[in-house]
Short mmCIF file of C-alpha atoms in Angstrom, two decimals:
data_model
loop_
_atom_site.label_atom_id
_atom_site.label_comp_id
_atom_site.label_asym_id
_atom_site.label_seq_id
_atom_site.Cartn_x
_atom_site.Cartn_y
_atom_site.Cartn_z
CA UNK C 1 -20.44 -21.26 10.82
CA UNK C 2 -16.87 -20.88 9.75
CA UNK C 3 -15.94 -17.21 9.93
CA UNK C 4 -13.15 -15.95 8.09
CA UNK C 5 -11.80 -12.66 9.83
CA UNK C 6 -9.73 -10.62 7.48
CA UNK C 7 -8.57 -6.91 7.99
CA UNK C 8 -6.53 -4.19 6.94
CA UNK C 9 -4.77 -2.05 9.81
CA UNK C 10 -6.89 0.97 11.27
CA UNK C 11 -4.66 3.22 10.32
CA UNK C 12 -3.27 5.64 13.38
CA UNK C 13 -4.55 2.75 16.14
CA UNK C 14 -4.46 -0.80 15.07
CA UNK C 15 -1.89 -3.23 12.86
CA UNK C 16 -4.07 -5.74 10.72
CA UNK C 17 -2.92 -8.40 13.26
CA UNK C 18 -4.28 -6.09 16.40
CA UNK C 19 -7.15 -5.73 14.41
CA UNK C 20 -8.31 -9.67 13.25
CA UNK C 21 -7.52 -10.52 16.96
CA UNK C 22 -9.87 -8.02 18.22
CA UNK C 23 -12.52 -8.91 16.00
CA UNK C 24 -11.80 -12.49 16.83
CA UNK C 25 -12.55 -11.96 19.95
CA UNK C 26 -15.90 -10.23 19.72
CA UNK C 27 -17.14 -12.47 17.52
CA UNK C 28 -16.42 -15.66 19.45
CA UNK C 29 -18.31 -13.62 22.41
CA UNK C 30 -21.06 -13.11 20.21
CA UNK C 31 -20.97 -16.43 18.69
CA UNK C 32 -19.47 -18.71 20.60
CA UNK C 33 -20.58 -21.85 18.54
CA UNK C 34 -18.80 -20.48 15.23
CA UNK C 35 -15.34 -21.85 14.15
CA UNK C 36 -13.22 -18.45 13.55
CA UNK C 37 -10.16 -18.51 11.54
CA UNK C 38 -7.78 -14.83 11.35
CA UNK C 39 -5.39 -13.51 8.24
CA UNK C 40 -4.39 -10.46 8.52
CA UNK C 41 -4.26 -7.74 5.19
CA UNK C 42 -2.23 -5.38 3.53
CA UNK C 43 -2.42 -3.61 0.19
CA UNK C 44 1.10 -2.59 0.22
CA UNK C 45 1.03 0.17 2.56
CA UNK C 46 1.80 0.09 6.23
CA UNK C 47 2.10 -3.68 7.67
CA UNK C 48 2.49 -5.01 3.99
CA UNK C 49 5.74 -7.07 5.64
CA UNK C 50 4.68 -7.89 9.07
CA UNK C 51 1.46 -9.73 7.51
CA UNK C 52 3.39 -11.26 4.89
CA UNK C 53 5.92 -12.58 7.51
CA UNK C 54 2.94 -13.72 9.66
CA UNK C 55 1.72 -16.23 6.42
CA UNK C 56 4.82 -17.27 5.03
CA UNK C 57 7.36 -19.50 5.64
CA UNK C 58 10.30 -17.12 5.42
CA UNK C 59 13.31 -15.00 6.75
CA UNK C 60 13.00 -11.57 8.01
CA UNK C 61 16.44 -9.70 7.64
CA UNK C 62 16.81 -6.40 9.78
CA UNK C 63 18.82 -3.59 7.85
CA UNK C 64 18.75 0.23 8.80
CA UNK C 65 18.00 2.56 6.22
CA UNK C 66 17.00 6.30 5.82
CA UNK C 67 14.17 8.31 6.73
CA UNK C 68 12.20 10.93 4.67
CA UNK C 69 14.32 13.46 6.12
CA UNK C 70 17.50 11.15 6.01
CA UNK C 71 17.27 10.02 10.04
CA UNK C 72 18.39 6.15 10.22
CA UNK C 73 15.20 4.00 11.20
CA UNK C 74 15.34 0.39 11.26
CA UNK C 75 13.56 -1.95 8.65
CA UNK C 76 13.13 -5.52 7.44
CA UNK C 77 13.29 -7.01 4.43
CA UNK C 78 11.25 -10.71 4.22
CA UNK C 79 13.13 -13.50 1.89
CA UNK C 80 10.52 -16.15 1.05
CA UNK C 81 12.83 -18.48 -1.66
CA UNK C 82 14.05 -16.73 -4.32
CA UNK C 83 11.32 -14.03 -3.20
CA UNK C 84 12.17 -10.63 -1.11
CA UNK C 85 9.44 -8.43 0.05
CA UNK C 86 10.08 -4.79 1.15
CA UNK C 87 7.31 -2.04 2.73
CA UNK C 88 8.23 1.41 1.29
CA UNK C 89 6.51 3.01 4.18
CA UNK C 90 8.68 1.43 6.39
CA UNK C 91 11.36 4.08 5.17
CA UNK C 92 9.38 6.73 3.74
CA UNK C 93 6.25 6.50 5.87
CA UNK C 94 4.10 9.34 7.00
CA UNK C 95 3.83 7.97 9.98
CA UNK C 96 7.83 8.36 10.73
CA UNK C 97 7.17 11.99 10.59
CA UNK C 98 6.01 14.31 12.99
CA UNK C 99 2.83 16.43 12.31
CA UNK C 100 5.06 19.80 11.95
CA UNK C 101 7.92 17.72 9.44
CA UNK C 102 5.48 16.69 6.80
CA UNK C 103 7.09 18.76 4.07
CA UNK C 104 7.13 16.22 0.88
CA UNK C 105 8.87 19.29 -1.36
CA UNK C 106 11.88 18.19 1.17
CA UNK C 107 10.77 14.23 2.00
CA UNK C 108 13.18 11.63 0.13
CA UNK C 109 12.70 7.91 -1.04
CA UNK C 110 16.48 6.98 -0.60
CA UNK C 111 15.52 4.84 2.42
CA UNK C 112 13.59 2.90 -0.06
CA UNK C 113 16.43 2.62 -2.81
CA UNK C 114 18.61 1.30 0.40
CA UNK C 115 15.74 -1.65 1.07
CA UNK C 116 15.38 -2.28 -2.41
CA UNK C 117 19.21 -2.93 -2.72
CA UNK C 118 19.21 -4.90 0.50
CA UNK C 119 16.76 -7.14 -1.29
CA UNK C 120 19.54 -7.07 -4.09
CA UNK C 121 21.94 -8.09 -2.31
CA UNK C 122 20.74 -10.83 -0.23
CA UNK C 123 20.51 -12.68 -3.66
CA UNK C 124 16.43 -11.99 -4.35
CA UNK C 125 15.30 -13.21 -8.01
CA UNK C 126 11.87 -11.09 -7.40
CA UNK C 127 11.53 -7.97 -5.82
CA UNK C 128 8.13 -7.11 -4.30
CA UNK C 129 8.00 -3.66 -3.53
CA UNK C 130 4.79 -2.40 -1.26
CA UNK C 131 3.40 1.03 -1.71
CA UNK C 132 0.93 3.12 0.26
CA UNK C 133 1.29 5.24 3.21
CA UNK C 134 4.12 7.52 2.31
CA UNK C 135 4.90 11.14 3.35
CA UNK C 136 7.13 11.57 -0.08
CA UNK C 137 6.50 13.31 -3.79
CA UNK C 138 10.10 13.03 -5.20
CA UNK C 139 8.67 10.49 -8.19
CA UNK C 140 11.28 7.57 -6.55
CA UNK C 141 14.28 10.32 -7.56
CA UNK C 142 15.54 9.32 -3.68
CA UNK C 143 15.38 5.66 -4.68
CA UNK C 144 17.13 6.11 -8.28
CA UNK C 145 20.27 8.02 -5.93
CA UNK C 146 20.47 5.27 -3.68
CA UNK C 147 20.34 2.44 -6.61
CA UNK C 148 23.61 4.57 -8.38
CA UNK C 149 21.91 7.37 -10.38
CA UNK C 150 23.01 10.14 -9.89
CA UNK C 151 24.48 11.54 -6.61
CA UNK C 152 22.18 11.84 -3.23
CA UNK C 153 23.04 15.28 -2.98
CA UNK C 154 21.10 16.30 -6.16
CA UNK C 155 18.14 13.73 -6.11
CA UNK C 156 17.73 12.61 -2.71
CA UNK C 157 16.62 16.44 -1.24
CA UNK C 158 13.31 16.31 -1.94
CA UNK C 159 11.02 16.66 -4.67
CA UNK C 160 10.75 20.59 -5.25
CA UNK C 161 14.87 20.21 -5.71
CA UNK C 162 13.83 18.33 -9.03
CA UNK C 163 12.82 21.30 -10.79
CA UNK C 164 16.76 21.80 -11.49
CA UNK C 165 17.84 18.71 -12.55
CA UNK C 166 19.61 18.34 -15.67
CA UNK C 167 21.09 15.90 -18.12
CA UNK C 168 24.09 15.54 -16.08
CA UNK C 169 22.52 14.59 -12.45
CA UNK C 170 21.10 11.10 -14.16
CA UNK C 171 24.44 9.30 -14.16
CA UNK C 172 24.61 5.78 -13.94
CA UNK C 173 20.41 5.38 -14.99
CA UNK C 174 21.38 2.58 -17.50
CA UNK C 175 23.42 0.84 -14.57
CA UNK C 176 20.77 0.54 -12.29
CA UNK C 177 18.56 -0.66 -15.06
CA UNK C 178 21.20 -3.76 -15.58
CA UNK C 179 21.11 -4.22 -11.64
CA UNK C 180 17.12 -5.63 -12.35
CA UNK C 181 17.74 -7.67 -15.83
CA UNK C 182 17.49 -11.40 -14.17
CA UNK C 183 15.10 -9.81 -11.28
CA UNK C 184 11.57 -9.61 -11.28
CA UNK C 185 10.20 -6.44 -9.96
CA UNK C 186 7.00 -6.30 -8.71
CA UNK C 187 5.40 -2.76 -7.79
CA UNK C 188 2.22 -3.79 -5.44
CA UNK C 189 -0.02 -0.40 -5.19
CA UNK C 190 -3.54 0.10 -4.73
CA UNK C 191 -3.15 3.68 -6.74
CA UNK C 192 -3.23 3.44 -10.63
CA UNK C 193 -2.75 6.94 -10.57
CA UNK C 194 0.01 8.64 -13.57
CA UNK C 195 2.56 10.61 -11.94
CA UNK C 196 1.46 13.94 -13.45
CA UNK C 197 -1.71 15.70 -14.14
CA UNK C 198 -5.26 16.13 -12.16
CA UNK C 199 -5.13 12.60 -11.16
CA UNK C 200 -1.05 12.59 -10.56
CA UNK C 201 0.85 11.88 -7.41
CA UNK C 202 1.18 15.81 -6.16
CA UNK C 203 -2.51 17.33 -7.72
CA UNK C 204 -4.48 14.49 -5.80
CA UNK C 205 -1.87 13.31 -2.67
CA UNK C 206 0.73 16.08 -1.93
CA UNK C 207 -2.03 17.57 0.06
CA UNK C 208 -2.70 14.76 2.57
CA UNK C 209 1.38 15.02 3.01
CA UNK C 210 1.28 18.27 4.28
CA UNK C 211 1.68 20.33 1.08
CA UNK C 212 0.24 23.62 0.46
CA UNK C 213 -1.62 24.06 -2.81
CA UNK C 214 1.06 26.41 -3.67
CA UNK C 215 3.01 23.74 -2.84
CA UNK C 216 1.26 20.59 -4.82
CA UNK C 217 1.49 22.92 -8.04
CA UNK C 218 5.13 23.83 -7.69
CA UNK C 219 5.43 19.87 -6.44
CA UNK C 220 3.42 19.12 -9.96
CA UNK C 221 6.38 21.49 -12.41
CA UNK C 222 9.27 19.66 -10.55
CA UNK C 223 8.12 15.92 -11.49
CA UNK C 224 7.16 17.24 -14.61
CA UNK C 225 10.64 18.86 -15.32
CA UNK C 226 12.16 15.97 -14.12
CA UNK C 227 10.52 12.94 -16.09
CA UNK C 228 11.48 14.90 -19.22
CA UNK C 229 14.89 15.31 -18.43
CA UNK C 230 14.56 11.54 -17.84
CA UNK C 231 13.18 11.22 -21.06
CA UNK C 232 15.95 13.07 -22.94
CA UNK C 233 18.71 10.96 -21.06
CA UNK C 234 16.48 7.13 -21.63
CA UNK C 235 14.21 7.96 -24.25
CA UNK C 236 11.02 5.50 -24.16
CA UNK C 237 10.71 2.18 -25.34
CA UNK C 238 8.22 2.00 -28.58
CA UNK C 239 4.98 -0.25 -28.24
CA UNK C 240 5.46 -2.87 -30.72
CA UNK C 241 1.88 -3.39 -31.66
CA UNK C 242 0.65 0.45 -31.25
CA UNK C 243 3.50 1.89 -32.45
CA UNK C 244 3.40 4.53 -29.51
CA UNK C 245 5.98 5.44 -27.29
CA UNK C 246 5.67 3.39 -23.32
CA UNK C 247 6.31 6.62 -21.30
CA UNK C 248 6.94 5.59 -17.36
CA UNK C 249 5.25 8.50 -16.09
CA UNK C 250 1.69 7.91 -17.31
CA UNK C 251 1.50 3.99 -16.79
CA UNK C 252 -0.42 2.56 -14.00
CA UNK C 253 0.59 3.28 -10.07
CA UNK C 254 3.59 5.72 -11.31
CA UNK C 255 2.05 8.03 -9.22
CA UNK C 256 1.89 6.04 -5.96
CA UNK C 257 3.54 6.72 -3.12
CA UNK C 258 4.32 10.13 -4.27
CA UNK C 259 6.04 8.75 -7.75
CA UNK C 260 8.05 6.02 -6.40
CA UNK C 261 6.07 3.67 -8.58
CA UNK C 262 7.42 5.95 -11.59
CA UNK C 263 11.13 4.88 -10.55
CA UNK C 264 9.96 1.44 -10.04
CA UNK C 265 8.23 1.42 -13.93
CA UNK C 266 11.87 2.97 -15.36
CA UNK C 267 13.76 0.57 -13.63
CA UNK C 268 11.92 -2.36 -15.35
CA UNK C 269 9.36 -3.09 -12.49
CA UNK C 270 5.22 -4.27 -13.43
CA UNK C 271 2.45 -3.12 -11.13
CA UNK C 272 -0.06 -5.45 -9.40
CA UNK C 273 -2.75 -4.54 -7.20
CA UNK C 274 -1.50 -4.74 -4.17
CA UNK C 275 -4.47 -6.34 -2.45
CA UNK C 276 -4.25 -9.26 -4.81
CA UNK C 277 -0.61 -10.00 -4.44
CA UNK C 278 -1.21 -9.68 -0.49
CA UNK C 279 -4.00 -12.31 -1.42
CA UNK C 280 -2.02 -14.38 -3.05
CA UNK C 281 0.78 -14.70 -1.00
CA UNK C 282 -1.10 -15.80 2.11
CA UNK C 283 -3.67 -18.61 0.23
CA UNK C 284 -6.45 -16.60 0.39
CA UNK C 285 -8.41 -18.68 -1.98
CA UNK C 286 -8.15 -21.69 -0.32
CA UNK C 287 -8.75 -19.83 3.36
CA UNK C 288 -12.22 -18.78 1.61
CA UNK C 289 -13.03 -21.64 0.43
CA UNK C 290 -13.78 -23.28 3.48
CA UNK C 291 -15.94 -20.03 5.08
CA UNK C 292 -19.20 -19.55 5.39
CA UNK C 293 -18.90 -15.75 6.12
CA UNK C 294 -15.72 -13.38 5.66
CA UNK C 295 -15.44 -10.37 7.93
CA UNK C 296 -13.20 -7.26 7.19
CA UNK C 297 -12.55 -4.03 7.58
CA UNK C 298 -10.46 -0.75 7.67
CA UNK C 299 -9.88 2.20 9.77
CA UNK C 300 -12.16 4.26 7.05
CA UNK C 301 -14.17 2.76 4.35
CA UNK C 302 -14.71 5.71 1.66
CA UNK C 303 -14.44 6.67 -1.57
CA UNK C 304 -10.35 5.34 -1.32
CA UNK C 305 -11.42 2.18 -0.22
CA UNK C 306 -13.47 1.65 -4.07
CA UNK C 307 -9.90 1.98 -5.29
CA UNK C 308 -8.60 -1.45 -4.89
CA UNK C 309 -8.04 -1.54 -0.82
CA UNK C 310 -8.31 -4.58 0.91
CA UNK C 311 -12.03 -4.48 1.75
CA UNK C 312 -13.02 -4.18 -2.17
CA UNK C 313 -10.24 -6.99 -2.57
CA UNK C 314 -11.53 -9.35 0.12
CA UNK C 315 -15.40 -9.23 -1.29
CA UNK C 316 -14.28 -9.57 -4.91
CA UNK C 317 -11.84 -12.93 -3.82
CA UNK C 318 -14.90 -13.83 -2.12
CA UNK C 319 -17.36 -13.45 -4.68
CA UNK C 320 -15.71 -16.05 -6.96
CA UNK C 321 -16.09 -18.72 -4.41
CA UNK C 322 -19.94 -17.32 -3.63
CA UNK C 323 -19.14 -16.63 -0.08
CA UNK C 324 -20.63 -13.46 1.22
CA UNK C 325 -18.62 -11.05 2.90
CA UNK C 326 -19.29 -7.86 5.41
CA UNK C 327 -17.31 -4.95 6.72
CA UNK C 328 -16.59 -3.65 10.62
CA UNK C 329 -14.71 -0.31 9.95
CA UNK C 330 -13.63 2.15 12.14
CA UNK C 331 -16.60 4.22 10.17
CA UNK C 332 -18.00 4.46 7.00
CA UNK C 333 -18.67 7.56 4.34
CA UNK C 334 -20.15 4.60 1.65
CA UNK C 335 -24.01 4.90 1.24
CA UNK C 336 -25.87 1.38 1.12
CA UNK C 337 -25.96 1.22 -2.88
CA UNK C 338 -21.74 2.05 -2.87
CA UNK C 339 -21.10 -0.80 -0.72
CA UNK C 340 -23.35 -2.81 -2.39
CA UNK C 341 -21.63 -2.25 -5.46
CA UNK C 342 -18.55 -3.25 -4.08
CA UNK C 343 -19.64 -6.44 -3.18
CA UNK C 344 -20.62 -6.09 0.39
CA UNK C 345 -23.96 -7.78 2.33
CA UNK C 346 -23.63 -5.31 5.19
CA UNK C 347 -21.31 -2.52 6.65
CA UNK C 348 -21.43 -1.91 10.80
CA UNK C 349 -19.00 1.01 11.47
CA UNK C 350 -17.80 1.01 15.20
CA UNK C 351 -18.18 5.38 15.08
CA UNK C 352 -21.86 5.44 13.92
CA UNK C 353 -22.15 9.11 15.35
CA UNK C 354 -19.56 11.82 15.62
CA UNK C 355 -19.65 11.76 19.74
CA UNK C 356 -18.19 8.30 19.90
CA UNK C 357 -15.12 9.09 18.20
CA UNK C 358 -13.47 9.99 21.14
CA UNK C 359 -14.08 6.68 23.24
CA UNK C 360 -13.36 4.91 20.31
CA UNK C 361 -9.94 6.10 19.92
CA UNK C 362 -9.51 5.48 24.00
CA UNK C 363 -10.36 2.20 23.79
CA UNK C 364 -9.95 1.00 19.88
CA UNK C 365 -9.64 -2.97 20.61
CA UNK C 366 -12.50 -3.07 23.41
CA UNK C 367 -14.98 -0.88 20.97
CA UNK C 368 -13.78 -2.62 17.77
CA UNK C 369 -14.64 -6.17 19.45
CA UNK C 370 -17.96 -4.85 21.04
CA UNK C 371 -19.00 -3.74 17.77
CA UNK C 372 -18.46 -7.18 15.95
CA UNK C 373 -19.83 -9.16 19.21
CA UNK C 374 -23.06 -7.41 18.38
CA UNK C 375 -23.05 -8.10 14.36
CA UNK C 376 -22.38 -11.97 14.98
CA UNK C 377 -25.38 -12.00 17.20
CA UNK C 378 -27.23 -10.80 14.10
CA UNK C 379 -25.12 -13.04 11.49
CA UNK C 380 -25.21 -16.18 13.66
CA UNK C 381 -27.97 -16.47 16.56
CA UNK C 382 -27.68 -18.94 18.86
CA UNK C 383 -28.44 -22.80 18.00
CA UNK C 384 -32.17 -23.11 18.66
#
């Protein structure tokens, strides 16, 4: 068989590359007689550049930007052509904060703003922005400072400081609009979420960044207060054929990454899953095409994952070439009719019981490869 390995990161102990190399291995122990072929995966969050750079023929440019608490970190930005991709996390990642930091009323997306102008300025014609993995919730008001809106001092605190913004602290807005009119900017998200509301950036994610509920709902009247004052200073566009006005806050991914899609949608951008513009970029299609089997997986396959993460991207690709597809994650919450569903002939989680969490995250490459060394014994015996 041709085997097509294809993986996100495991979050907190693999990259996506650490992670297709591992399972490369176990499967070539378990089936020694298969052909194996490796792409690593991103769906904009963490890794979205390094797997890019991996598959494309491009330039990676090192720039230092800010932290989510304004601490220089270095970052990349990747010019493919005309083409520059930028990982938000890389400057307003979760993961650059330590366990007692994670504050997002306080967090800031300037970082971001800096990569995005980086991208700018090295001449880029498209923008491709990766989101995921953030420890933010200032709705991209960081990014807007750090693109010429305003001043840093009043939108690049923090997103509880947004609660008392006025008309005045959105300088410069229509500027950094004119900065993207030749440029297309691309928002790739796996989170259609609006900014606001029971489904918004702070109600469903402020939590996981270390926000009280107290928090999350004071989080919630900030963004709120501050995509009306937007409002009153760039009042929205009117829907030619509906005749309704296109408000930024409730379209598609505004609330990823704690609202820096938001930002992104006022400053011109369009949202694509980011799965499929991962896809894309690295010839998925054509890497299918020529499998028999396509194995992926994820640090935790749950109810996220049905979002549009890479798993649910890889077996959809697959489907449309009829190549089946199954999923080695780190473990799995999905009952047997869910991952059906979502397009998948089998799941084998490496933690199938809470006691072998612990060796697993001793050892994540020698488990992860054990695990997948025993599935291709089951997907591809021996030659009889």
């Amino acid at each position: 068989m041709h085997v097509l390995i294809a993986p996100d990161c495991f979050t907190g102990t693999l990259t996506a590359g650490q992670a297709a190399d591992a399972m490369a291995d176990g499967w070539l122990r378990g089936a020694p007689h298969d052909t194996v072929e490796t792409v690593a995966l991103s769906d904009g969050g963490p890794g979205f550049v390094e797997v890019l750079a991996a598959s494309l023929p491009g330039r990676t440019h090192a720039v230092v930007v800010a932290d989510p608490l304004g601490r220089p970190v270095p970052a990349t930005v990747l010019v493919v052509g005309d083409t520059a991709y930028v990982e938000s996390a890389q400057a307003a990642g979760l993961h650059l904060l330590a366990p007692e930091e994670r504050d997002p009323t306080r967090t800031t997306t300037f970082g971001v703003g800096e990569l995005v102008a980086a991208a700018l300025d090295l001449g880029a014609r498209r923008v491709v922005v990766g989101l995921g993995g953030s420890g933010t919730n200032d709705a991209g008001a960081g990014l807007l400072a750090a693109l010429g809106v305003g001043t840093r001092q009043r939108l690049g605190i923090g997103g509880l400081a947004l609660g008392a913004v006025t008309v005045d602290d959105l300088t410069g807005i229509d500027e950094a609009r004119d900065r993207f009119r030749n440029v297309d900017l691309v928002i790739a998200s796996d989170v259609e979420s609006p900014l606001l509301g029971l489904k918004g950036a702070s109600a469903v994610f402020a939590g996981q960044k270390g926000a009280s509920e107290e928090q999350a709902q004071a989080l919630e009247g900030a963004l709120g207060h501050f995509a009306g004052v937007v409002a009153r200073v760039r009042p929205p566009a009117t829907d030619l054929l509906t005749r309704t006005a296109i408000r930024p806050e409730r379209e598609p991914g505004a609330g990823a990454a704690g609202g820096l899609g938001y930002a992104l949608h006022l400053l011109g951008g369009r949202r694509v899953p980011g799965i499929e513009a991962v896809l894309e970029a690295v010839g998925f299609d054509e890497r299918v095409a020529r499998a028999d089997l396509v194995v992926t997986g994820e640090g935790s396959l749950d109810w996220q994952s049905l979002q549009g993460k890479v798993v649910v991207g890889v077996a959809e690709a697959a489907a449309r070439r009829g190549v089946p597809v199954i999923a080695v994650p780190g473990r799995s919450e999905l009952g047997r009719r869910d991952a059906m569903s979502a397009g998948l002939s089998g799941v084998y989680a490496v933690v199938e019981r809470p006691a072998q969490s612990d060796a697993v995250l001793g050892d994540p490459v020698g488990t992860l490869a054990a695990r997948v060394a025993r599935v291709a014994r089951t997907w591809s015996p021996p030659r009889t």
